[in-house]
PDB file of C-alpha atoms in Angstrom:
ATOM      1  CA  UNK A  21     107.509 103.357 117.562  1.00 56.00           C
ATOM      2  CA  UNK A  22     111.051 104.049 117.758  1.00 69.00           C
ATOM      3  CA  UNK A  23     111.714 106.197 120.733  1.00 89.00           C
ATOM      4  CA  UNK A  24     110.055 106.928 124.021  1.00 96.00           C
ATOM      5  CA  UNK A  25     111.314 109.962 125.761  1.00 97.00           C
ATOM      6  CA  UNK A  26     110.135 112.384 128.696  1.00 97.00           C
ATOM      7  CA  UNK A  27     108.169 115.586 128.302  1.00 97.00           C
ATOM      8  CA  UNK A  28     111.312 117.252 129.325  1.00 97.00           C
ATOM      9  CA  UNK A  29     113.495 115.733 127.574  1.00 98.00           C
ATOM     10  CA  UNK A  30     111.351 116.622 124.454  1.00 97.00           C
ATOM     11  CA  UNK A  31     111.394 120.151 125.538  1.00 97.00           C
ATOM     12  CA  UNK A  32     114.897 120.465 125.493  1.00 98.00           C
ATOM     13  CA  UNK A  33     115.385 118.750 121.936  1.00 97.00           C
ATOM     14  CA  UNK A  34     112.388 119.930 120.339  1.00 97.00           C
ATOM     15  CA  UNK A  35     113.858 121.330 116.736  1.00 98.00           C
ATOM     16  CA  UNK A  36     116.399 117.901 116.727  1.00 97.00           C
ATOM     17  CA  UNK A  37     113.293 116.002 117.042  1.00 97.00           C
ATOM     18  CA  UNK A  38     111.469 117.758 114.662  1.00 98.00           C
ATOM     19  CA  UNK A  39     114.018 117.586 111.975  1.00 98.00           C
ATOM     20  CA  UNK A  40     114.487 113.662 112.686  1.00 96.00           C
ATOM     21  CA  UNK A  41     110.715 112.565 112.313  1.00 97.00           C
ATOM     22  CA  UNK A  42     110.652 114.461 108.932  1.00 98.00           C
ATOM     23  CA  UNK A  43     113.976 113.044 107.723  1.00 97.00           C
ATOM     24  CA  UNK A  44     113.766 109.115 109.160  1.00 95.00           C
ATOM     25  CA  UNK A  45     109.536 109.131 108.798  1.00 95.00           C
ATOM     26  CA  UNK A  46     109.662 107.641 112.416  1.00 94.00           C
ATOM     27  CA  UNK A  47     107.961 108.637 115.245  1.00 97.00           C
ATOM     28  CA  UNK A  48     108.818 109.345 119.084  1.00 97.00           C
ATOM     29  CA  UNK A  49     106.199 108.769 122.047  1.00 97.00           C
ATOM     30  CA  UNK A  50     106.397 111.374 124.512  1.00 98.00           C
ATOM     31  CA  UNK A  51     105.384 110.428 127.946  1.00 97.00           C
ATOM     32  CA  UNK A  52     104.048 112.180 131.036  1.00 96.00           C
ATOM     33  CA  UNK A  53     102.216 111.855 133.984  1.00 95.00           C
ATOM     34  CA  UNK A  54      99.308 113.774 132.194  1.00 95.00           C
ATOM     35  CA  UNK A  55      99.041 111.201 129.385  1.00 96.00           C
ATOM     36  CA  UNK A  56     101.422 110.087 126.388  1.00 96.00           C
ATOM     37  CA  UNK A  57     101.588 111.842 122.735  1.00 97.00           C
ATOM     38  CA  UNK A  58     103.067 111.024 119.794  1.00 97.00           C
ATOM     39  CA  UNK A  59     105.290 113.474 117.486  1.00 98.00           C
ATOM     40  CA  UNK A  60     105.153 112.555 113.608  1.00 98.00           C
ATOM     41  CA  UNK A  61     105.982 114.619 110.428  1.00 98.00           C
ATOM     42  CA  UNK A  62     103.191 116.602 109.018  1.00 98.00           C
ATOM     43  CA  UNK A  63     103.612 114.453 105.954  1.00 98.00           C
ATOM     44  CA  UNK A  64     103.182 111.131 107.679  1.00 98.00           C
ATOM     45  CA  UNK A  65     100.089 112.546 109.775  1.00 97.00           C
ATOM     46  CA  UNK A  66      98.423 113.705 106.613  1.00 97.00           C
ATOM     47  CA  UNK A  67      99.060 110.268 104.887  1.00 96.00           C
ATOM     48  CA  UNK A  68      97.781 108.465 108.007  1.00 95.00           C
ATOM     49  CA  UNK A  69      94.539 110.548 108.078  1.00 94.00           C
ATOM     50  CA  UNK A  70      94.059 109.685 104.354  1.00 91.00           C
ATOM     51  CA  UNK A  71      94.181 106.008 104.790  1.00 88.00           C
ATOM     52  CA  UNK A  72      91.803 106.221 108.020  1.00 89.00           C
ATOM     53  CA  UNK A  73      89.386 108.333 105.875  1.00 86.00           C
ATOM     54  CA  UNK A  74      89.694 105.579 103.092  1.00 82.00           C
ATOM     55  CA  UNK A  75      89.186 102.534 105.043  1.00 83.00           C
ATOM     56  CA  UNK A  76      86.193 104.151 107.127  1.00 84.00           C
ATOM     57  CA  UNK A  77      83.930 104.783 104.668  1.00 79.00           C
ATOM     58  CA  UNK A  78      81.705 102.862 102.103  1.00 80.00           C
ATOM     59  CA  UNK A  79      84.825 102.047  99.870  1.00 78.00           C
ATOM     60  CA  UNK A  80      86.896 100.981 102.544  1.00 83.00           C
ATOM     61  CA  UNK A  81      84.347  98.458 103.680  1.00 85.00           C
ATOM     62  CA  UNK A  82      84.395  97.293 100.025  1.00 86.00           C
ATOM     63  CA  UNK A  83      87.894  97.160 100.325  1.00 85.00           C
ATOM     64  CA  UNK A  84      88.274  95.139 103.284  1.00 84.00           C
ATOM     65  CA  UNK A  85      85.897  92.782 102.050  1.00 88.00           C
ATOM     66  CA  UNK A  86      87.557  92.182  98.751  1.00 88.00           C
ATOM     67  CA  UNK A  87      91.000  91.688 101.063  1.00 88.00           C
ATOM     68  CA  UNK A  88      88.927  89.345 103.238  1.00 91.00           C
ATOM     69  CA  UNK A  89      87.853  87.341  99.870  1.00 92.00           C
ATOM     70  CA  UNK A  90      91.375  87.167  98.590  1.00 91.00           C
ATOM     71  CA  UNK A  91      92.603  85.862 102.106  1.00 92.00           C
ATOM     72  CA  UNK A  92      90.118  83.204 101.783  1.00 94.00           C
ATOM     73  CA  UNK A  93      91.374  81.849  98.595  1.00 91.00           C
ATOM     74  CA  UNK A  94      88.720  83.831  96.457  1.00 89.00           C
ATOM     75  CA  UNK A  95      89.693  85.486  93.245  1.00 84.00           C
ATOM     76  CA  UNK A  96      91.502  84.938  90.208  1.00 84.00           C
ATOM     77  CA  UNK A  97      95.327  85.626  89.034  1.00 82.00           C
ATOM     78  CA  UNK A  98      95.499  87.211  85.776  1.00 86.00           C
ATOM     79  CA  UNK A  99      98.663  88.389  83.914  1.00 90.00           C
ATOM     80  CA  UNK A 100      99.640  91.964  83.429  1.00 89.00           C
ATOM     81  CA  UNK A 101      99.066  93.635  80.166  1.00 90.00           C
ATOM     82  CA  UNK A 102     101.731  95.735  79.388  1.00 80.00           C
TER      83      UNK A 102
END
């Protein structure tokens, strides 16, 4: 996360902050006594949720096993076909 700001600061600067997270694809942590929150673009949120969904299902388990196999030295290198 690039920045942490208070709720009061976020309230005063909401529109510029929304523009910043959309333009920079950055996140901003908003801190308060009642708990912290994160401001991020809808596009980045949707991407994050898609990644979580893909990694949490059966295919995600297979992907994690495949990554682990490669990290352990398994797999075979192949030339790309053009």
